[in-house]
Coordinates of C-alpha atoms and ligand atoms in Angstrom, one line a residue:
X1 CA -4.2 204.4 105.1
X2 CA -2.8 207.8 105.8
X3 CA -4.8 210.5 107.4
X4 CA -4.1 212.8 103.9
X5 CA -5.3 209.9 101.9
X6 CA -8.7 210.0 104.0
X7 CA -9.1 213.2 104.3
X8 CA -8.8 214.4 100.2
X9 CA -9.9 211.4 98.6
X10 CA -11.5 208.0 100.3
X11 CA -14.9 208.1 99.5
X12 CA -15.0 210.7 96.8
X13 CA -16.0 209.5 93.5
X14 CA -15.7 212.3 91.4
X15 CA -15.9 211.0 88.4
X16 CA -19.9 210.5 89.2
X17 CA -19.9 214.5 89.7
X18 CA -18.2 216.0 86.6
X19 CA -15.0 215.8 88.6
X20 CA -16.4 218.1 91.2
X21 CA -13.6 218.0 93.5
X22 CA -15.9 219.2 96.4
X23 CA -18.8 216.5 96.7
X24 CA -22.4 218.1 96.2
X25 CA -24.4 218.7 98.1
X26 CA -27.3 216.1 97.8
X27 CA -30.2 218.2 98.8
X28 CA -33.1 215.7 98.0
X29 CA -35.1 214.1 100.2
X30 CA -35.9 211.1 97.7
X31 CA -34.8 209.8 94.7
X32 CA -36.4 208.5 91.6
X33 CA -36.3 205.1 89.3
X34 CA -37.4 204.8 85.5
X35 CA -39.1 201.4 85.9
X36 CA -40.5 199.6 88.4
X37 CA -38.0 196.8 88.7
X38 CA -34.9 199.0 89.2
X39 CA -36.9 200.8 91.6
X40 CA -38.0 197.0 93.2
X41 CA -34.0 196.2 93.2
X42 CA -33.2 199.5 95.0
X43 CA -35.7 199.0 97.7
X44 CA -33.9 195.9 98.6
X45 CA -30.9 197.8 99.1
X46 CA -32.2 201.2 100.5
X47 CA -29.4 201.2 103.3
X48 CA -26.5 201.0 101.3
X49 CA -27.8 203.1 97.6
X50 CA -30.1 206.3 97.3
X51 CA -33.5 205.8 97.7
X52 CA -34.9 208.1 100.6
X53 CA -32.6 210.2 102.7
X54 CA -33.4 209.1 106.0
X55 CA -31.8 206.0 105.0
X56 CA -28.6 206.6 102.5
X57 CA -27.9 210.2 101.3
X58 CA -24.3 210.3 98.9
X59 CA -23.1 213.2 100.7
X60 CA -23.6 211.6 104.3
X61 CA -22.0 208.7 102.6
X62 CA -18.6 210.4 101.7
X63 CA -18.7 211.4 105.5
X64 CA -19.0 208.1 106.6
X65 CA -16.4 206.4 105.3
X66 CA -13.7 209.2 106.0
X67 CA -14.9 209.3 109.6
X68 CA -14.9 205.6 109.5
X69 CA -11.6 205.7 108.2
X70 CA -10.2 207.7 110.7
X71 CA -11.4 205.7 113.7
X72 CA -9.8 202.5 112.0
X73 CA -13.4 201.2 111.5
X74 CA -15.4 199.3 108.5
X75 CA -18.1 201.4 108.9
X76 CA -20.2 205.1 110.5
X77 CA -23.3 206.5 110.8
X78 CA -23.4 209.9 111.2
X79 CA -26.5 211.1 113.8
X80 CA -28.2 215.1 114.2
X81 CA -26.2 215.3 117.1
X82 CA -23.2 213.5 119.5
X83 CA -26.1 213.3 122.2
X84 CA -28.7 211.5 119.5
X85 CA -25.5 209.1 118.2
X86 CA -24.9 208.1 121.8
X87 CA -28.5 207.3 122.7
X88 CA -28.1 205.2 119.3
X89 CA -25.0 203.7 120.5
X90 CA -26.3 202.6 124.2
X91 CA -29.9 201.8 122.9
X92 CA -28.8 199.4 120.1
X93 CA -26.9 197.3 122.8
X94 CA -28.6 197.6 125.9
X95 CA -31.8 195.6 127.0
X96 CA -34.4 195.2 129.9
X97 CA -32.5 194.4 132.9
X98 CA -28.9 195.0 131.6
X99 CA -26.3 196.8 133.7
X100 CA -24.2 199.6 132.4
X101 CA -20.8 200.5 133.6
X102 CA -20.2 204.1 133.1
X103 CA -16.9 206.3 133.9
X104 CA -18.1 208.5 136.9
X105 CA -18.6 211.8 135.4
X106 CA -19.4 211.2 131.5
X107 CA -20.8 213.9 129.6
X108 CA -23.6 215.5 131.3
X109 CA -27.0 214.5 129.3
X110 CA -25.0 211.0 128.5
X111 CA -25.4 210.9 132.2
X112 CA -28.9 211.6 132.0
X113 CA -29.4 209.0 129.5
X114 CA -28.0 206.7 132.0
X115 CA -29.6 207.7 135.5
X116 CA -32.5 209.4 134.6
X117 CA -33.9 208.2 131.0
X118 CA -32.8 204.9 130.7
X119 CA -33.2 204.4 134.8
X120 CA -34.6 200.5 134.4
X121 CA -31.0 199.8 133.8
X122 CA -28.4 199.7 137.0
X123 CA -25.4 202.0 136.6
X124 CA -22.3 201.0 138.3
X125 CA -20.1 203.4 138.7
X126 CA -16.0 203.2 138.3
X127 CA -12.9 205.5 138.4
X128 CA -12.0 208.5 136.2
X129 CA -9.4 207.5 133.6
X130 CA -9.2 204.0 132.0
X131 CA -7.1 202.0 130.6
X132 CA -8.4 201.3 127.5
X133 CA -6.6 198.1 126.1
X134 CA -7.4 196.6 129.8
X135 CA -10.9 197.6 129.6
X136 CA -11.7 196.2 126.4
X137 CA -9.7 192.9 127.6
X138 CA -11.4 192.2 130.5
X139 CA -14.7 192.9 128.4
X140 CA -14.2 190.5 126.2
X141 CA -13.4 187.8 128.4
X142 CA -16.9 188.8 130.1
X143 CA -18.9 189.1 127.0
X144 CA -19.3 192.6 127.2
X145 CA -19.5 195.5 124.7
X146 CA -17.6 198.3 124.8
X147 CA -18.3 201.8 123.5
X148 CA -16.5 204.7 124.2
X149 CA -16.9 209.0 123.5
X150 CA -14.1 209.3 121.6
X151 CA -14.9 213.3 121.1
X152 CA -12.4 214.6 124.0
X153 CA -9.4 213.1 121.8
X154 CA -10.4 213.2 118.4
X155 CA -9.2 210.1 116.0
X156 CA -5.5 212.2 115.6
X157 CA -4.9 212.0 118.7
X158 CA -6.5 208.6 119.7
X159 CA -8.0 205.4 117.6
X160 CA -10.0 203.0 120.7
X161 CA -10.6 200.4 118.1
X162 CA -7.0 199.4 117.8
X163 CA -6.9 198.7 121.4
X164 CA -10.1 196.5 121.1
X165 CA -12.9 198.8 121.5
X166 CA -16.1 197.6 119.9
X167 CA -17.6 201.1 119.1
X168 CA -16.9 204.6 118.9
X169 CA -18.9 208.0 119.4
X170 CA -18.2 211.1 118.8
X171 CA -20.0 215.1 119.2
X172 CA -18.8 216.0 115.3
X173 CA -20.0 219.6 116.8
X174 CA -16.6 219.1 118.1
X175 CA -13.1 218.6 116.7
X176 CA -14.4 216.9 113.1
X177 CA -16.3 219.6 112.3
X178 CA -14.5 222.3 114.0
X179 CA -15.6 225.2 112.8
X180 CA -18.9 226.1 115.4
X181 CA -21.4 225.7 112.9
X182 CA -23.0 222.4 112.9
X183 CA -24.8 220.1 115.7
X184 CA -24.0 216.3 114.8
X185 CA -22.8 213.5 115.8
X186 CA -21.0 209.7 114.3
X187 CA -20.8 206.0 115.8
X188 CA -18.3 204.2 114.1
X189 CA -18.5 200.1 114.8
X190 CA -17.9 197.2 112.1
X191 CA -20.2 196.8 109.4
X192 CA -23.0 194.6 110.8
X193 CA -23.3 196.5 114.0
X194 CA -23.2 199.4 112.1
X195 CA -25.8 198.1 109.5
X196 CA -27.9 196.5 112.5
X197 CA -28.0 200.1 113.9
X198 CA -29.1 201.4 110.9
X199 CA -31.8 199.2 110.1
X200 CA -33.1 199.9 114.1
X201 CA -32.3 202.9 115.7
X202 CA -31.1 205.0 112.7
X203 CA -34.0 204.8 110.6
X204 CA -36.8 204.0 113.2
X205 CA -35.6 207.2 115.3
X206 CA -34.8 209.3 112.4
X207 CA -32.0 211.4 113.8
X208 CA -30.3 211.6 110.7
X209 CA -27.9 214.6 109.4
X210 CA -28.7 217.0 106.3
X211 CA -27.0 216.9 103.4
X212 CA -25.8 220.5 104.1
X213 CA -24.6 219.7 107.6
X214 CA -22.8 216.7 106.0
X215 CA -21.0 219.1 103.2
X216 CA -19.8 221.5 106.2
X217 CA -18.4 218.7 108.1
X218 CA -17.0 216.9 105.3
X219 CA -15.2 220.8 104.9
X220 CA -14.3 220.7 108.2
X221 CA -12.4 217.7 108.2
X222 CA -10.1 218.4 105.7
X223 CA -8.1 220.4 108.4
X224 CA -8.8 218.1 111.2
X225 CA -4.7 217.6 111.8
X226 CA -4.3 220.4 110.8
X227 CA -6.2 222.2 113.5
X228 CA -6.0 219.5 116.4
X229 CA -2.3 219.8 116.1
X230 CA -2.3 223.5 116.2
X231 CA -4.4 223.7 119.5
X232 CA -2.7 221.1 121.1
X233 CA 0.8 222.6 120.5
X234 CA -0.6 226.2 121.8
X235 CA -2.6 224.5 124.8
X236 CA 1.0 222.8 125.7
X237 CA 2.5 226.3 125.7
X238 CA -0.5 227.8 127.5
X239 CA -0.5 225.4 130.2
X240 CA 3.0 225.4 130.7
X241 CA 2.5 229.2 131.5
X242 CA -0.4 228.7 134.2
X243 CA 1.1 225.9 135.8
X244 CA 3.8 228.0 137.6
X245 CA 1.0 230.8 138.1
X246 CA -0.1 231.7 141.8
X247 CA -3.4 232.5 141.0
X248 CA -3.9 228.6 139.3
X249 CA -4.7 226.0 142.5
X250 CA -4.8 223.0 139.8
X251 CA -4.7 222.0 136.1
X252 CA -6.8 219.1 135.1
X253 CA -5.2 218.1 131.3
X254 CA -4.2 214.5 131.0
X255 CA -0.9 215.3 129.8
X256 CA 0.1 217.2 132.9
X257 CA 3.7 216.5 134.3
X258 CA 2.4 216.0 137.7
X259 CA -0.6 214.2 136.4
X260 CA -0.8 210.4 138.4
X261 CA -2.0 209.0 135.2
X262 CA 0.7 210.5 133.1
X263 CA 1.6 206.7 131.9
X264 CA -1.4 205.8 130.9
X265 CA -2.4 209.3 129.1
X266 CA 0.8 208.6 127.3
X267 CA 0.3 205.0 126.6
X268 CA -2.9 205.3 124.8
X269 CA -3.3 209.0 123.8
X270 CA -0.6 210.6 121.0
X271 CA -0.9 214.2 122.8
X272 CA -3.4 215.9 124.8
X273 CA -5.9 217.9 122.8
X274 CA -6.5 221.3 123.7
X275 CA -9.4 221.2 126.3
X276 CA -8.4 221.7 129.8
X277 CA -10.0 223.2 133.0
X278 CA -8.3 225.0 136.2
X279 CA -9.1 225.6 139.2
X280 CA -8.9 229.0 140.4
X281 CA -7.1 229.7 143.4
X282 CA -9.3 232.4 145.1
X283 CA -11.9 233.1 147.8
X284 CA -14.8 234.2 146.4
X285 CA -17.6 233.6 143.7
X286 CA -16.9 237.5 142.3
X287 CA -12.8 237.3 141.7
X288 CA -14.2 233.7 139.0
X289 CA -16.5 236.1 137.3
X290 CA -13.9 238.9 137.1
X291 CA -11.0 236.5 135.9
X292 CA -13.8 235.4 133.1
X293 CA -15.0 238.8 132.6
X294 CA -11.8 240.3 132.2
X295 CA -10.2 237.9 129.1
X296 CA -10.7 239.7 126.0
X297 CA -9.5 236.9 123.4
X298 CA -11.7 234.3 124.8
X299 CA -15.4 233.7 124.0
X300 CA -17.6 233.0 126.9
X301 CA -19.7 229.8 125.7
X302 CA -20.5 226.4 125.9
X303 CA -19.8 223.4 123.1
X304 CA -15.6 223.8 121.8
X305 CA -13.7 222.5 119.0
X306 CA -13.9 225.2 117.0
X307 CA -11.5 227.8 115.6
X308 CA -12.3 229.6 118.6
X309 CA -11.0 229.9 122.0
X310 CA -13.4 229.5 124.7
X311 CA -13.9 229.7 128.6
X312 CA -16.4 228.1 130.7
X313 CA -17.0 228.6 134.0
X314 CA -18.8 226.2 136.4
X315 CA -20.3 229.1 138.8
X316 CA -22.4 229.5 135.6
X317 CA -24.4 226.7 136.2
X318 CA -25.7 227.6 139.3
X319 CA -29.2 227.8 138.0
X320 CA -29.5 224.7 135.6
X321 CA -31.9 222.3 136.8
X322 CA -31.1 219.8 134.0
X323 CA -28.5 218.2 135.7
X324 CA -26.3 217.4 138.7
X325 CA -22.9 219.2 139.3
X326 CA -20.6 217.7 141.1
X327 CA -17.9 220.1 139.9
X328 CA -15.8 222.5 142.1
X329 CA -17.6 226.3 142.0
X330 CA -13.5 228.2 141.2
X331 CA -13.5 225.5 138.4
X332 CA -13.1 226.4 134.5
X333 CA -13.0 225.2 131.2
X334 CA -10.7 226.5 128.8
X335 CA -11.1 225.6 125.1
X336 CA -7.9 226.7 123.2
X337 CA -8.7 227.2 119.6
X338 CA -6.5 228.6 116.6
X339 CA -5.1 232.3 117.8
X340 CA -1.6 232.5 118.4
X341 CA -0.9 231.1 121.7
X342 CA 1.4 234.1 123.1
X343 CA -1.3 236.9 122.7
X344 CA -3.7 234.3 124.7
X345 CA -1.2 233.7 126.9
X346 CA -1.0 237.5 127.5
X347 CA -4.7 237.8 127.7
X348 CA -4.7 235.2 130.6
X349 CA -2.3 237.2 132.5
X350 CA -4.0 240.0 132.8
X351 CA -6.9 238.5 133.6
X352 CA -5.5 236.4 136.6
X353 CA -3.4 239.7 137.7
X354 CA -6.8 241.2 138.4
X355 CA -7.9 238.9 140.9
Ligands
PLP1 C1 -20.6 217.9 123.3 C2 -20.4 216.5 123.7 C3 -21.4 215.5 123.5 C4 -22.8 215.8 123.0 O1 -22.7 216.2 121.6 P1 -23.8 217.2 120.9 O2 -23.3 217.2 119.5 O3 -23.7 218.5 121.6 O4 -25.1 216.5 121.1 C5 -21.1 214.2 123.9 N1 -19.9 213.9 124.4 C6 -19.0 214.8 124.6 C7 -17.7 214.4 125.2 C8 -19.2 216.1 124.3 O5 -18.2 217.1 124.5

């Protein structure tokens, strides 16, 4: 199935809707039956038809297929957030005693899922980038399930089922909804994981997404290549500019030429996506915060994906107490969103030349 195919069609049924071509926007909490037998037969089936909208809404339906679509996956569930579809993801496969084994640094609160929430579990740590295809090899052999955060890629630019993957997460805050305005996240498995899940942790838990959210999503998405090609193709540009810069120590972006795992980024990912960090090469605290302080085209935040690029520094998080940093303190993010790439490109330059 194409990525156009998915993106303007699977999972529309417009004839239902007067030929909307944009689905509505289900705003109901519950729906209603003219007999008590239909609404009997519905009941039976409250996961997969409209009944109450913790369960099935047909808005967050059309969203689940496209997203499952795109991972190469029979089926989705789309969560109030990436963090909520993770704890999902990790709850509906993990018991008493179990023993996860976790890239080193994952995303932050998934690491505080790991070491500090779900602490009756051991965490082994491994190494940074994996192979994928070996990973999921070697789990099978052992029996053991694989899930991975897929949100860093995006299913343009990487499809972890193909290589044997049994589930997929992603922050839809991200790259699938792209545009800054909606907290959600999606797990995308086969169908009976994906109906197990929703039967348990989806509808026990609740985390659900609103109809709305789903509509803006589903909005989002239709530019998904669109936009993840256009970031990448400027982030190329923009790190081919700071590479050579004397102010720049390091680059961390997978598709780096003098990145060691060059190969396997190439092997497994189509391109690199457009989030990258650098690590200033300076003395103090002050010249970070005047290098951040001094961009004009980038917005200083957290979260990315968007339309917008962003900058994060690490020296900001000297006084969060939620988590560990084991980051470098001349460390920063950069986000690169949809601007033209020479004017950030300019904007960078000044900014390093005041340091
Ligand atoms: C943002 C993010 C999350 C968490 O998603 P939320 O939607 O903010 O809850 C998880 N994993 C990665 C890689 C992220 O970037």
């Amino acid at each position: 199935m194409d990525v156009s195919y998915i993106l303007n069609h699977l999972g529309e049924e417009r004839e239902e809707y007067y030929g909307a071509v944009a689905p509505p926007v289900f705003q109901t909490s519950n729906f209603c039956f003219k007999t008590v037998a239909e609404m009997r037969e519905k009941l039976k089936k409250e996961l997969e038809t409209p009944f109450y909208s913790r369960g099935f809404n047909p808005t967050v339906s059309v969203l689940r297929k496209k997203v499952a679509a795109l991972e190469m996956a029979e089926d989705a569930l789309v969560f109030s957030s990436g963090s909520a579809a993770v704890a999902a993801a990790i709850m509906s496969v993990v018991k008493a005693g179990d023993h996860v084994v976790c890239v080193e640094k994952p995303y932050s609160w998934t690491n505080n899922l790991l070491t500090k929430y779900l602490s009756r579990y051991g965490v082994i740590l491994t190494f940074e980038m994996q192979d994928i295809a070996g990973v999921a090899t070697l789990a099978k052999s052992k029996n053991i399930f694989t899930i991975i955060d897929n949100s860093y890629c995006s299913p343009i630019n990487q499809q972890p089922i193909t290589m044997g993957i049994d589930m997929v997460i992603h922050s839809a805050t991200k790259y699938l909804n792209g545009h800054s305005d909606v907290v959600a996240g999606v797990v995308c498995g086969t169908k009976e994981r994906i109906m197990k899940m929703m039967a348990e942790e989806y509808m026990t838990i609740g985390g659900i997404i609103s109809a709305q959210d789903a509509a803006l999503i589903l909005r989002g998405l239709r530019t998904l290549e669109l936009r993840v090609n256009r970031s990448t193709e400027s982030t190329k540009k923009i790190v081919a500019f700071l590479e050579n810069h004397p102010k720049i120590k390091q680059i961390n972006y997978p598709f780096l030429s003098t990145n060691s795992q060059l190969h396997l980024a190439k092997k497994q990912m189509k391109q690199g996506g457009a989030l990258f960090s650098i690590v200033l090469n300076v003395e103090k605290t002050e010249q970070v915060e005047k290098f951040c302080d001094g961009l004009k085209r980038f917005l200083m935040a957290t979260s990315w994906g968007g339309y917008e690029s962003l900058i994060f520094p690490i020296c900001a998080l000297g006084a969060s107490k939620s988590f560990e940093n084991p980051l470098p303190w001349n460390l920063v993010r950069l986000y690169i969103g949809l601007e033209e790439a020479d004017l950030l490109i300019e904007d960078l330059k000044q900014a390093l030349g005041s340091i």
